[in-house]
mmCIF file with all atom_site columns, C-alpha atoms in Angstrom:
data_model
loop_
_atom_site.group_PDB
_atom_site.id
_atom_site.type_symbol
_atom_site.label_atom_id
_atom_site.label_alt_id
_atom_site.label_comp_id
_atom_site.label_asym_id
_atom_site.label_entity_id
_atom_site.label_seq_id
_atom_site.pdbx_PDB_ins_code
_atom_site.Cartn_x
_atom_site.Cartn_y
_atom_site.Cartn_z
_atom_site.occupancy
_atom_site.B_iso_or_equiv
_atom_site.pdbx_formal_charge
_atom_site.auth_seq_id
_atom_site.auth_comp_id
_atom_site.auth_asym_id
_atom_site.auth_atom_id
_atom_site.pdbx_PDB_model_num
ATOM 1   C CA . MET S 1 1   ? 4.875   -15.146 -21.887 1.00 0.00 ? 111 MET S CA 1
ATOM 2   C CA . ARG S 1 2   ? 4.587   -16.476 -18.341 1.00 0.00 ? 112 ARG S CA 1
ATOM 3   C CA . ASP S 1 3   ? 5.447   -13.030 -16.979 1.00 0.00 ? 113 ASP S CA 1
ATOM 4   C CA . LYS S 1 4   ? 2.692   -11.530 -19.143 1.00 0.00 ? 114 LYS S CA 1
ATOM 5   C CA . THR S 1 5   ? 0.048   -13.926 -17.824 1.00 0.00 ? 115 THR S CA 1
ATOM 6   C CA . LEU S 1 6   ? 1.213   -13.285 -14.257 1.00 0.00 ? 116 LEU S CA 1
ATOM 7   C CA . LEU S 1 7   ? 1.044   -9.518  -14.816 1.00 0.00 ? 117 LEU S CA 1
ATOM 8   C CA . LEU S 1 8   ? -2.421  -9.794  -16.367 1.00 0.00 ? 118 LEU S CA 1
ATOM 9   C CA . ARG S 1 9   ? -3.609  -11.954 -13.483 1.00 0.00 ? 119 ARG S CA 1
ATOM 10  C CA . MET S 1 10  ? -2.314  -9.431  -10.957 1.00 0.00 ? 120 MET S CA 1
ATOM 11  C CA . ILE S 1 11  ? -3.968  -6.530  -12.808 1.00 0.00 ? 121 ILE S CA 1
ATOM 12  C CA . LEU S 1 12  ? -7.331  -8.320  -12.891 1.00 0.00 ? 122 LEU S CA 1
ATOM 13  C CA . ALA S 1 13  ? -7.100  -9.238  -9.194  1.00 0.00 ? 123 ALA S CA 1
ATOM 14  C CA . LEU S 1 14  ? -6.039  -5.709  -8.203  1.00 0.00 ? 124 LEU S CA 1
ATOM 15  C CA . ALA S 1 15  ? -8.867  -4.146  -10.210 1.00 0.00 ? 125 ALA S CA 1
ATOM 16  C CA . ALA S 1 16  ? -11.413 -6.463  -8.565  1.00 0.00 ? 126 ALA S CA 1
ATOM 17  C CA . TYR S 1 17  ? -10.079 -5.614  -5.103  1.00 0.00 ? 127 TYR S CA 1
ATOM 18  C CA . MET S 1 18  ? -10.078 -1.853  -5.719  1.00 0.00 ? 128 MET S CA 1
ATOM 19  C CA . ILE S 1 19  ? -13.649 -1.819  -7.065  1.00 0.00 ? 129 ILE S CA 1
ATOM 20  C CA . SER S 1 20  ? -15.023 -3.997  -4.261  1.00 0.00 ? 130 SER S CA 1
ATOM 21  C CA . SER S 1 21  ? -13.082 -1.954  -1.687  1.00 0.00 ? 131 SER S CA 1
ATOM 22  C CA . ALA S 1 22  ? -14.627 1.248   -3.058  1.00 0.00 ? 132 ALA S CA 1
ATOM 23  C CA . LEU S 1 23  ? -18.083 -0.301  -2.665  1.00 0.00 ? 133 LEU S CA 1
ATOM 24  C CA . LEU S 1 24  ? -17.275 -1.215  0.933   1.00 0.00 ? 134 LEU S CA 1
ATOM 25  C CA . TYR S 1 25  ? -16.210 2.345   1.739   1.00 0.00 ? 135 TYR S CA 1
ATOM 26  C CA . ASP S 1 26  ? -19.320 3.799   0.126   1.00 0.00 ? 136 ASP S CA 1
ATOM 27  C CA . THR S 1 27  ? -21.480 1.435   2.172   1.00 0.00 ? 137 THR S CA 1
ATOM 28  C CA . MET S 1 28  ? -19.691 2.210   5.454   1.00 0.00 ? 138 MET S CA 1
ATOM 29  C CA . ALA S 1 29  ? -19.861 5.950   4.865   1.00 0.00 ? 139 ALA S CA 1
ATOM 30  C CA . ARG S 1 30  ? -23.613 5.887   4.227   1.00 0.00 ? 140 ARG S CA 1
ATOM 31  C CA . PHE S 1 31  ? -24.873 3.002   6.397   1.00 0.00 ? 141 PHE S CA 1
ATOM 32  C CA . LYS S 1 32  ? -26.237 4.880   9.436   1.00 0.00 ? 142 LYS S CA 1
ATOM 33  C CA . PHE S 1 33  ? -26.728 1.652   11.358  1.00 0.00 ? 143 PHE S CA 1
ATOM 34  C CA . PHE S 1 34  ? -23.032 1.765   12.266  1.00 0.00 ? 144 PHE S CA 1
ATOM 35  C CA . HIS S 1 35  ? -23.451 5.243   13.807  1.00 0.00 ? 145 HIS S CA 1
ATOM 36  C CA . LEU S 1 36  ? -19.949 6.151   12.678  1.00 0.00 ? 146 LEU S CA 1
ATOM 37  C CA . ALA S 1 37  ? -18.565 9.625   12.189  1.00 0.00 ? 147 ALA S CA 1
ATOM 38  C CA . PRO S 1 38  ? -16.760 10.267  8.886   1.00 0.00 ? 148 PRO S CA 1
ATOM 39  C CA . GLY S 1 39  ? -13.356 10.021  10.597  1.00 0.00 ? 149 GLY S CA 1
ATOM 40  C CA . GLN S 1 40  ? -14.261 6.733   12.271  1.00 0.00 ? 150 GLN S CA 1
ATOM 41  C CA . SER S 1 41  ? -15.459 5.256   8.995   1.00 0.00 ? 151 SER S CA 1
ATOM 42  C CA . ILE S 1 42  ? -12.120 6.023   7.364   1.00 0.00 ? 152 ILE S CA 1
ATOM 43  C CA . LYS S 1 43  ? -10.165 4.494   10.268  1.00 0.00 ? 153 LYS S CA 1
ATOM 44  C CA . ILE S 1 44  ? -12.196 1.285   10.263  1.00 0.00 ? 154 ILE S CA 1
ATOM 45  C CA . PHE S 1 45  ? -12.000 1.128   6.474   1.00 0.00 ? 155 PHE S CA 1
ATOM 46  C CA . ILE S 1 46  ? -8.197  1.412   6.616   1.00 0.00 ? 156 ILE S CA 1
ATOM 47  C CA . ILE S 1 47  ? -7.981  -1.278  9.315   1.00 0.00 ? 157 ILE S CA 1
ATOM 48  C CA . ILE S 1 48  ? -10.161 -3.658  7.275   1.00 0.00 ? 158 ILE S CA 1
ATOM 49  C CA . ASN S 1 49  ? -7.984  -3.128  4.209   1.00 0.00 ? 159 ASN S CA 1
ATOM 50  C CA . VAL S 1 50  ? -4.736  -3.590  6.139   1.00 0.00 ? 160 VAL S CA 1
ATOM 51  C CA . VAL S 1 51  ? -6.010  -6.870  7.598   1.00 0.00 ? 161 VAL S CA 1
ATOM 52  C CA . SER S 1 52  ? -7.267  -7.979  4.174   1.00 0.00 ? 162 SER S CA 1
ATOM 53  C CA . LEU S 1 53  ? -3.964  -7.209  2.465   1.00 0.00 ? 163 LEU S CA 1
ATOM 54  C CA . PHE S 1 54  ? -2.102  -9.025  5.256   1.00 0.00 ? 164 PHE S CA 1
ATOM 55  C CA . LEU S 1 55  ? -4.242  -12.132 4.748   1.00 0.00 ? 165 LEU S CA 1
ATOM 56  C CA . ILE S 1 56  ? -3.684  -11.953 0.988   1.00 0.00 ? 166 ILE S CA 1
ATOM 57  C CA . ALA S 1 57  ? 0.079   -11.603 1.512   1.00 0.00 ? 167 ALA S CA 1
ATOM 58  C CA . ILE S 1 58  ? 0.428   -14.602 3.850   1.00 0.00 ? 168 ILE S CA 1
ATOM 59  C CA . ALA S 1 59  ? -1.740  -16.739 1.571   1.00 0.00 ? 169 ALA S CA 1
ATOM 60  C CA . ARG S 1 60  ? 0.995   -16.584 -1.114  1.00 0.00 ? 170 ARG S CA 1
ATOM 61  C CA . LYS S 1 61  ? 0.102   -19.190 -3.768  1.00 0.00 ? 171 LYS S CA 1
ATOM 62  C CA . LYS S 1 62  ? -3.509  -19.308 -2.527  1.00 0.00 ? 172 LYS S CA 1
ATOM 63  C CA . PHE S 1 63  ? -3.883  -15.539 -2.590  1.00 0.00 ? 173 PHE S CA 1
ATOM 64  C CA . LEU S 1 64  ? -6.570  -15.665 -5.289  1.00 0.00 ? 174 LEU S CA 1
ATOM 65  C CA . VAL S 1 65  ? -8.779  -17.838 -3.077  1.00 0.00 ? 175 VAL S CA 1
ATOM 66  C CA . VAL S 1 66  ? -8.418  -15.399 -0.172  1.00 0.00 ? 176 VAL S CA 1
ATOM 67  C CA . LEU S 1 67  ? -8.939  -12.464 -2.533  1.00 0.00 ? 177 LEU S CA 1
ATOM 68  C CA . ASP S 1 68  ? -12.169 -14.014 -3.840  1.00 0.00 ? 178 ASP S CA 1
ATOM 69  C CA . ILE S 1 69  ? -13.528 -14.369 -0.304  1.00 0.00 ? 179 ILE S CA 1
ATOM 70  C CA . ILE S 1 70  ? -12.560 -10.817 0.661   1.00 0.00 ? 180 ILE S CA 1
ATOM 71  C CA . CYS S 1 71  ? -14.045 -9.280  -2.490  1.00 0.00 ? 181 CYS S CA 1
ATOM 72  C CA . MET S 1 72  ? -17.268 -11.248 -2.028  1.00 0.00 ? 182 MET S CA 1
ATOM 73  C CA . PHE S 1 73  ? -17.480 -9.927  1.542   1.00 0.00 ? 183 PHE S CA 1
ATOM 74  C CA . PHE S 1 74  ? -16.887 -6.353  0.390   1.00 0.00 ? 184 PHE S CA 1
ATOM 75  C CA . ILE S 1 75  ? -19.512 -6.391  -2.357  1.00 0.00 ? 185 ILE S CA 1
ATOM 76  C CA . GLY S 1 76  ? -21.851 -8.395  -0.122  1.00 0.00 ? 186 GLY S CA 1
ATOM 77  C CA . THR S 1 77  ? -22.020 -5.495  2.338   1.00 0.00 ? 187 THR S CA 1
ATOM 78  C CA . HIS S 1 78  ? -23.104 -3.257  -0.532  1.00 0.00 ? 188 HIS S CA 1
ATOM 79  C CA . ILE S 1 79  ? -25.683 -5.677  -1.899  1.00 0.00 ? 189 ILE S CA 1
ATOM 80  C CA . ILE S 1 80  ? -27.299 -6.202  1.503   1.00 0.00 ? 190 ILE S CA 1
ATOM 81  C CA . VAL S 1 81  ? -28.390 -2.548  1.793   1.00 0.00 ? 191 VAL S CA 1
ATOM 82  C CA . HIS S 1 82  ? -30.789 -3.188  -1.093  1.00 0.00 ? 192 HIS S CA 1
ATOM 83  C CA . SER S 1 83  ? -32.367 -6.132  0.735   1.00 0.00 ? 193 SER S CA 1
ATOM 84  C CA . LYS S 1 84  ? -35.990 -5.523  1.740   1.00 0.00 ? 194 LYS S CA 1
ATOM 85  C CA . ILE S 1 85  ? -35.429 -7.285  5.078   1.00 0.00 ? 195 ILE S CA 1
ATOM 86  C CA . VAL S 1 86  ? -32.440 -5.097  5.974   1.00 0.00 ? 196 VAL S CA 1
ATOM 87  C CA . LYS S 1 87  ? -34.126 -1.922  4.788   1.00 0.00 ? 197 LYS S CA 1
ATOM 88  C CA . GLY S 1 88  ? -37.192 -2.761  6.859   1.00 0.00 ? 198 GLY S CA 1
ATOM 89  C CA . SER S 1 89  ? -35.211 -3.734  9.967   1.00 0.00 ? 199 SER S CA 1
ATOM 90  C CA . PHE S 1 90  ? -32.846 -0.768  10.066  1.00 0.00 ? 200 PHE S CA 1
ATOM 91  C CA . GLU S 1 91  ? -34.928 1.836   8.194   1.00 0.00 ? 201 GLU S CA 1
ATOM 92  C CA . ILE S 1 92  ? -32.288 2.255   5.498   1.00 0.00 ? 202 ILE S CA 1
ATOM 93  C CA . ASN S 1 93  ? -32.884 4.741   2.730   1.00 0.00 ? 203 ASN S CA 1
ATOM 94  C CA . SER S 1 94  ? -31.433 2.855   -0.245  1.00 0.00 ? 204 SER S CA 1
ATOM 95  C CA . ASP S 1 95  ? -31.918 5.936   -2.446  1.00 0.00 ? 205 ASP S CA 1
ATOM 96  C CA . ILE S 1 96  ? -28.636 7.364   -1.124  1.00 0.00 ? 206 ILE S CA 1
ATOM 97  C CA . TYR S 1 97  ? -26.724 4.395   -2.546  1.00 0.00 ? 207 TYR S CA 1
ATOM 98  C CA . PHE S 1 98  ? -26.007 3.489   -6.128  1.00 0.00 ? 208 PHE S CA 1
ATOM 99  C CA . PRO S 1 99  ? -29.182 2.472   -7.971  1.00 0.00 ? 209 PRO S CA 1
ATOM 100 C CA . PRO S 1 100 ? -29.698 -1.319  -8.116  1.00 0.00 ? 210 PRO S CA 1
ATOM 101 C CA . SER S 1 101 ? -28.893 -1.305  -11.847 1.00 0.00 ? 211 SER S CA 1
ATOM 102 C CA . ILE S 1 102 ? -25.533 0.423   -11.309 1.00 0.00 ? 212 ILE S CA 1
ATOM 103 C CA . SER S 1 103 ? -24.764 -1.798  -8.318  1.00 0.00 ? 213 SER S CA 1
ATOM 104 C CA . ALA S 1 104 ? -25.518 -4.888  -10.410 1.00 0.00 ? 214 ALA S CA 1
ATOM 105 C CA . LEU S 1 105 ? -23.125 -3.766  -13.152 1.00 0.00 ? 215 LEU S CA 1
ATOM 106 C CA . ILE S 1 106 ? -20.367 -3.001  -10.646 1.00 0.00 ? 216 ILE S CA 1
ATOM 107 C CA . VAL S 1 107 ? -20.812 -6.336  -8.865  1.00 0.00 ? 217 VAL S CA 1
ATOM 108 C CA . LEU S 1 108 ? -20.866 -8.120  -12.240 1.00 0.00 ? 218 LEU S CA 1
ATOM 109 C CA . SER S 1 109 ? -17.580 -6.403  -13.113 1.00 0.00 ? 219 SER S CA 1
ATOM 110 C CA . VAL S 1 110 ? -15.945 -7.635  -9.895  1.00 0.00 ? 220 VAL S CA 1
ATOM 111 C CA . ILE S 1 111 ? -17.169 -11.198 -10.434 1.00 0.00 ? 221 ILE S CA 1
ATOM 112 C CA . ILE S 1 112 ? -15.972 -11.242 -14.061 1.00 0.00 ? 222 ILE S CA 1
ATOM 113 C CA . LEU S 1 113 ? -12.556 -9.896  -13.067 1.00 0.00 ? 223 LEU S CA 1
ATOM 114 C CA . LEU S 1 114 ? -12.197 -12.580 -10.384 1.00 0.00 ? 224 LEU S CA 1
ATOM 115 C CA . LEU S 1 115 ? -13.317 -15.322 -12.774 1.00 0.00 ? 225 LEU S CA 1
ATOM 116 C CA . LEU S 1 116 ? -10.843 -14.225 -15.430 1.00 0.00 ? 226 LEU S CA 1
ATOM 117 C CA . ALA S 1 117 ? -8.007  -14.053 -12.898 1.00 0.00 ? 227 ALA S CA 1
ATOM 118 C CA . GLY S 1 118 ? -8.911  -17.542 -11.671 1.00 0.00 ? 228 GLY S CA 1
ATOM 119 C CA . TRP S 1 119 ? -9.023  -18.857 -15.239 1.00 0.00 ? 229 TRP S CA 1
ATOM 120 C CA . LEU S 1 120 ? -5.519  -17.547 -15.928 1.00 0.00 ? 230 LEU S CA 1
ATOM 121 C CA . ASN S 1 121 ? -4.278  -19.074 -12.681 1.00 0.00 ? 231 ASN S CA 1
ATOM 122 C CA . ARG S 1 122 ? -5.677  -22.525 -13.504 1.00 0.00 ? 232 ARG S CA 1
ATOM 123 C CA . PHE S 1 123 ? -4.366  -22.229 -17.058 1.00 0.00 ? 233 PHE S CA 1
ATOM 124 C CA . GLU S 1 124 ? -0.829  -21.512 -15.836 1.00 0.00 ? 234 GLU S CA 1
ATOM 125 C CA . LYS S 1 125 ? -0.976  -24.416 -13.373 1.00 0.00 ? 235 LYS S CA 1
ATOM 126 C CA . GLY S 1 126 ? -2.064  -26.725 -16.189 1.00 0.00 ? 236 GLY S CA 1
ATOM 127 C CA . LEU S 1 127 ? 0.897   -25.694 -18.317 1.00 0.00 ? 237 LEU S CA 1
ATOM 128 C CA . ASN S 1 128 ? 3.297   -26.220 -15.417 1.00 0.00 ? 238 ASN S CA 1
ATOM 129 C CA . LYS S 1 129 ? 1.875   -29.703 -14.917 1.00 0.00 ? 239 LYS S CA 1
ATOM 130 C CA . MET S 1 130 ? 2.348   -30.471 -18.616 1.00 0.00 ? 240 MET S CA 1
ATOM 131 C CA . PHE S 1 131 ? 5.965   -29.291 -18.403 1.00 0.00 ? 241 PHE S CA 1
ATOM 132 C CA . SER S 1 132 ? 6.620   -31.509 -15.373 1.00 0.00 ? 242 SER S CA 1
ATOM 133 C CA . ASN S 1 133 ? 5.131   -34.460 -17.286 1.00 0.00 ? 243 ASN S CA 1
ATOM 134 C CA . GLY S 1 134 ? 7.729   -34.075 -20.035 1.00 0.00 ? 244 GLY S CA 1
ATOM 135 C CA . ALA S 1 135 ? 6.056   -31.803 -22.597 1.00 0.00 ? 245 ALA S CA 1
ATOM 136 C CA . GLN S 1 136 ? 8.397   -29.868 -24.879 1.00 0.00 ? 246 GLN S CA 1
ATOM 137 C CA . LYS S 1 137 ? 8.998   -26.206 -24.100 1.00 0.00 ? 247 LYS S CA 1
ATOM 138 C CA . GLU S 1 138 ? 8.124   -25.182 -27.680 1.00 0.00 ? 248 GLU S CA 1
ATOM 139 C CA . ASP S 1 139 ? 4.761   -26.923 -27.445 1.00 0.00 ? 249 ASP S CA 1
ATOM 140 C CA . ILE S 1 140 ? 3.985   -25.272 -24.114 1.00 0.00 ? 250 ILE S CA 1
ATOM 141 C CA . VAL S 1 141 ? 4.870   -21.831 -25.499 1.00 0.00 ? 251 VAL S CA 1
ATOM 142 C CA . LEU S 1 142 ? 2.600   -22.462 -28.505 1.00 0.00 ? 252 LEU S CA 1
ATOM 143 C CA . ILE S 1 143 ? -0.270  -23.650 -26.302 1.00 0.00 ? 253 ILE S CA 1
ATOM 144 C CA . ARG S 1 144 ? 0.142   -20.657 -23.987 1.00 0.00 ? 254 ARG S CA 1
ATOM 145 C CA . SER S 1 145 ? 0.080   -18.271 -26.944 1.00 0.00 ? 255 SER S CA 1
ATOM 146 C CA . ASN S 1 146 ? -3.024  -19.895 -28.460 1.00 0.00 ? 256 ASN S CA 1
ATOM 147 C CA . ASN S 1 147 ? -4.855  -19.917 -25.162 1.00 0.00 ? 257 ASN S CA 1
ATOM 148 C CA . ILE S 1 148 ? -4.131  -16.255 -24.556 1.00 0.00 ? 258 ILE S CA 1
ATOM 149 C CA . LYS S 1 149 ? -5.754  -15.551 -27.934 1.00 0.00 ? 259 LYS S CA 1
ATOM 150 C CA . ILE S 1 150 ? -8.747  -17.672 -26.908 1.00 0.00 ? 260 ILE S CA 1
ATOM 151 C CA . PHE S 1 151 ? -8.873  -15.819 -23.591 1.00 0.00 ? 261 PHE S CA 1
ATOM 152 C CA . LEU S 1 152 ? -8.986  -12.419 -25.309 1.00 0.00 ? 262 LEU S CA 1
ATOM 153 C CA . MET S 1 153 ? -11.621 -13.537 -27.822 1.00 0.00 ? 263 MET S CA 1
ATOM 154 C CA . PHE S 1 154 ? -13.666 -15.012 -24.977 1.00 0.00 ? 264 PHE S CA 1
ATOM 155 C CA . CYS S 1 155 ? -13.587 -11.640 -23.171 1.00 0.00 ? 265 CYS S CA 1
ATOM 156 C CA . ILE S 1 156 ? -14.516 -9.714  -26.309 1.00 0.00 ? 266 ILE S CA 1
ATOM 157 C CA . ILE S 1 157 ? -17.524 -11.980 -26.898 1.00 0.00 ? 267 ILE S CA 1
ATOM 158 C CA . LEU S 1 158 ? -18.668 -12.548 -23.317 1.00 0.00 ? 268 LEU S CA 1
ATOM 159 C CA . LEU S 1 159 ? -18.349 -9.144  -21.666 1.00 0.00 ? 269 LEU S CA 1
ATOM 160 C CA . PRO S 1 160 ? -20.608 -7.114  -24.006 1.00 0.00 ? 270 PRO S CA 1
ATOM 161 C CA . VAL S 1 161 ? -23.285 -9.819  -23.870 1.00 0.00 ? 271 VAL S CA 1
ATOM 162 C CA . ALA S 1 162 ? -23.099 -10.080 -20.074 1.00 0.00 ? 272 ALA S CA 1
ATOM 163 C CA . TYR S 1 163 ? -23.408 -6.325  -19.581 1.00 0.00 ? 273 TYR S CA 1
ATOM 164 C CA . ALA S 1 164 ? -26.167 -6.055  -22.175 1.00 0.00 ? 274 ALA S CA 1
ATOM 165 C CA . LEU S 1 165 ? -28.192 -8.747  -20.413 1.00 0.00 ? 275 LEU S CA 1
ATOM 166 C CA . ALA S 1 166 ? -27.654 -7.010  -17.053 1.00 0.00 ? 276 ALA S CA 1
ATOM 167 C CA . VAL S 1 167 ? -28.911 -3.704  -18.455 1.00 0.00 ? 277 VAL S CA 1
ATOM 168 C CA . LEU S 1 168 ? -31.868 -5.333  -20.190 1.00 0.00 ? 278 LEU S CA 1
ATOM 169 C CA . SER S 1 169 ? -32.863 -7.098  -16.978 1.00 0.00 ? 279 SER S CA 1
ATOM 170 C CA . PHE S 1 170 ? -33.684 -3.688  -15.472 1.00 0.00 ? 280 PHE S CA 1
ATOM 171 C CA . ILE S 1 171 ? -35.265 -2.312  -18.640 1.00 0.00 ? 281 ILE S CA 1
ATOM 172 C CA . ALA S 1 172 ? -37.510 -5.338  -19.246 1.00 0.00 ? 282 ALA S CA 1
ATOM 173 C CA . PRO S 1 173 ? -40.082 -4.565  -16.482 1.00 0.00 ? 283 PRO S CA 1
ATOM 174 C CA . LEU S 1 174 ? -40.548 -1.066  -17.918 1.00 0.00 ? 284 LEU S CA 1
ATOM 175 C CA . VAL S 1 175 ? -41.199 -2.241  -21.474 1.00 0.00 ? 285 VAL S CA 1
ATOM 176 C CA . LYS S 1 176 ? -44.759 -2.977  -22.560 1.00 0.00 ? 286 LYS S CA 1
ATOM 177 C CA . PHE S 1 177 ? -43.882 -6.374  -24.051 1.00 0.00 ? 287 PHE S CA 1
ATOM 178 C CA . SER S 1 178 ? -41.491 -7.315  -21.271 1.00 0.00 ? 288 SER S CA 1
ATOM 179 C CA . LYS S 1 179 ? -42.568 -10.983 -21.422 1.00 0.00 ? 289 LYS S CA 1
ATOM 180 C CA . TYR S 1 180 ? -41.178 -11.380 -24.927 1.00 0.00 ? 290 TYR S CA 1
ATOM 181 C CA . LEU S 1 181 ? -38.069 -9.410  -24.031 1.00 0.00 ? 291 LEU S CA 1
ATOM 182 C CA . SER S 1 182 ? -37.492 -11.695 -21.042 1.00 0.00 ? 292 SER S CA 1
ATOM 183 C CA . ILE S 1 183 ? -37.817 -14.764 -23.257 1.00 0.00 ? 293 ILE S CA 1
ATOM 184 C CA . LEU S 1 184 ? -35.356 -13.239 -25.730 1.00 0.00 ? 294 LEU S CA 1
ATOM 185 C CA . MET S 1 185 ? -32.915 -12.500 -22.908 1.00 0.00 ? 295 MET S CA 1
ATOM 186 C CA . ALA S 1 186 ? -33.179 -16.074 -21.632 1.00 0.00 ? 296 ALA S CA 1
ATOM 187 C CA . VAL S 1 187 ? -32.539 -17.489 -25.114 1.00 0.00 ? 297 VAL S CA 1
ATOM 188 C CA . VAL S 1 188 ? -29.559 -15.181 -25.652 1.00 0.00 ? 298 VAL S CA 1
ATOM 189 C CA . GLY S 1 189 ? -28.169 -16.088 -22.239 1.00 0.00 ? 299 GLY S CA 1
ATOM 190 C CA . ILE S 1 190 ? -28.469 -19.824 -22.871 1.00 0.00 ? 300 ILE S CA 1
ATOM 191 C CA . MET S 1 191 ? -26.951 -19.479 -26.347 1.00 0.00 ? 301 MET S CA 1
ATOM 192 C CA . THR S 1 192 ? -24.079 -17.471 -24.905 1.00 0.00 ? 302 THR S CA 1
ATOM 193 C CA . ILE S 1 193 ? -23.346 -20.068 -22.236 1.00 0.00 ? 303 ILE S CA 1
ATOM 194 C CA . VAL S 1 194 ? -23.526 -22.960 -24.711 1.00 0.00 ? 304 VAL S CA 1
ATOM 195 C CA . GLY S 1 195 ? -21.410 -21.053 -27.223 1.00 0.00 ? 305 GLY S CA 1
ATOM 196 C CA . CYS S 1 196 ? -18.753 -20.280 -24.615 1.00 0.00 ? 306 CYS S CA 1
ATOM 197 C CA . VAL S 1 197 ? -18.608 -23.909 -23.489 1.00 0.00 ? 307 VAL S CA 1
ATOM 198 C CA . ILE S 1 198 ? -18.236 -25.158 -27.076 1.00 0.00 ? 308 ILE S CA 1
ATOM 199 C CA . PHE S 1 199 ? -15.691 -22.456 -27.889 1.00 0.00 ? 309 PHE S CA 1
ATOM 200 C CA . LEU S 1 200 ? -13.525 -23.233 -24.868 1.00 0.00 ? 310 LEU S CA 1
ATOM 201 C CA . TYR S 1 201 ? -13.875 -27.006 -25.290 1.00 0.00 ? 311 TYR S CA 1
ATOM 202 C CA . ARG S 1 202 ? -12.795 -26.893 -28.932 1.00 0.00 ? 312 ARG S CA 1
ATOM 203 C CA . GLY S 1 203 ? -9.817  -24.723 -28.017 1.00 0.00 ? 313 GLY S CA 1
ATOM 204 C CA . TRP S 1 204 ? -8.839  -27.108 -25.226 1.00 0.00 ? 314 TRP S CA 1
ATOM 205 C CA . ILE S 1 205 ? -9.101  -30.166 -27.499 1.00 0.00 ? 315 ILE S CA 1
ATOM 206 C CA . ARG S 1 206 ? -7.116  -28.466 -30.259 1.00 0.00 ? 316 ARG S CA 1
ATOM 207 C CA . ASN S 1 207 ? -4.300  -27.522 -27.900 1.00 0.00 ? 317 ASN S CA 1
ATOM 208 C CA . LYS S 1 208 ? -4.312  -30.921 -26.222 1.00 0.00 ? 318 LYS S CA 1
ATOM 209 C CA . ASP S 1 209 ? -3.768  -32.673 -29.565 1.00 0.00 ? 319 ASP S CA 1
ATOM 210 C CA . LYS S 1 210 ? -0.680  -30.565 -30.189 1.00 0.00 ? 320 LYS S CA 1
ATOM 211 C CA . VAL S 1 211 ? 1.095   -31.906 -27.110 1.00 0.00 ? 321 VAL S CA 1
#
């Protein structure tokens, strides 16, 4: 089971890196402020990725922390082109980039992937600490199995709601009764957060009592 959680964590981290790296390349290829030819953009993009992968490799056990910082930098370069200050300063035509709604969904995907990978990492560390404190192997295996189920249910519940709220946030200004839709979105968001906290807390308490 430990190998499965490690594999899942690596898949989530790799997916987050690939998506954020694609956003970085798209930004570099289109951001005329850099005055880069297509060939130069590719070279600089490769150098940035080589350096990033080197930093991730030498970080070893802290690679998720380094990966978080790198991914935030990558998607940050894409977000900044939609800033009114940057567009006004460098005369950027943001129409050539992904629309803000699509960018928001992509950035949300990267953040969710990083959060899930971090959750699995902390979960595995907690189990290792329990094992070092004398917990039985059978109990740890049971707790790991139950928490993986909670993790999957959490994703099934959270992800559709998060994406729906992101989409609605761009639709709301175009709807005639956007005020009521905004209130509904806020209520749904708060209920989702509270529900997730209660759901995870109850799962944590239930597994803690079994040790």
